[in-house]
């Protein structure tokens, strides 16, 4: 993350640390929120992420009696740190599974600290430099601004193709066999009408770091930029 990015975040959050405390809402949370594990707050210039993320984290804390962990690029950008039991940054700390995680303007490098958690309630409040729409799709996250639940749109065959792409990332998708596997799987996803680069990248980030996934993203972009042959009828992921 660049210094300019940090400065923009600090300016954006400057008034947050001095705002009045948000009073707890007395009405119970809707069932749709109580039964949800993942929450997505997309980037919106007119509605800063903290205005939805912090109140939601507090409401979930009241309902589930769990501690709040804030995950953000650096300590200076943590929104209203007094609400959190701990603050985790790109450089420091780990997220304990089972907490309420407010991922505030997270970079993709920070994602490695929370996307794998299975028992946490995770709120991603997106910053415009790192899209988490793919994450929202593969986790069936609830979009807080629309009230809709996201889906990855994959059939079983499509999911197997994505799994094969992810599985060959052990050498960061730099070897020829990995390139061939990625091309074959992308051809298959195209034939299925299920090629979604953000979904593939989001699945990959559950297993590999930000730098290797950037290599995968380049392979996908290169694939999208050239003519694609129709895969043979015999190609099946069964």
PDB file of N, CA and C in Angstrom, residues 19 63 93:
ATOM      1  N   UNK A  19     -15.932  11.304  16.571  1.00  0.00           N
ATOM      2  CA  UNK A  19     -17.385  11.374  16.526  1.00  0.00           C
ATOM      3  C   UNK A  19     -17.978  10.890  17.844  1.00  0.00           C
ATOM      4  N   UNK A  63     -25.550  -9.159  19.855  1.00  0.00           N
ATOM      5  CA  UNK A  63     -26.366 -10.342  19.594  1.00  0.00           C
ATOM      6  C   UNK A  63     -25.631 -11.636  19.897  1.00  0.00           C
ATOM      7  N   UNK A  93       0.151  -9.065  14.134  1.00  0.00           N
ATOM      8  CA  UNK A  93      -1.014  -9.691  14.727  1.00  0.00           C
ATOM      9  C   UNK A  93      -1.639 -10.780  13.866  1.00  0.00           C
TER      10      UNK A  93
END
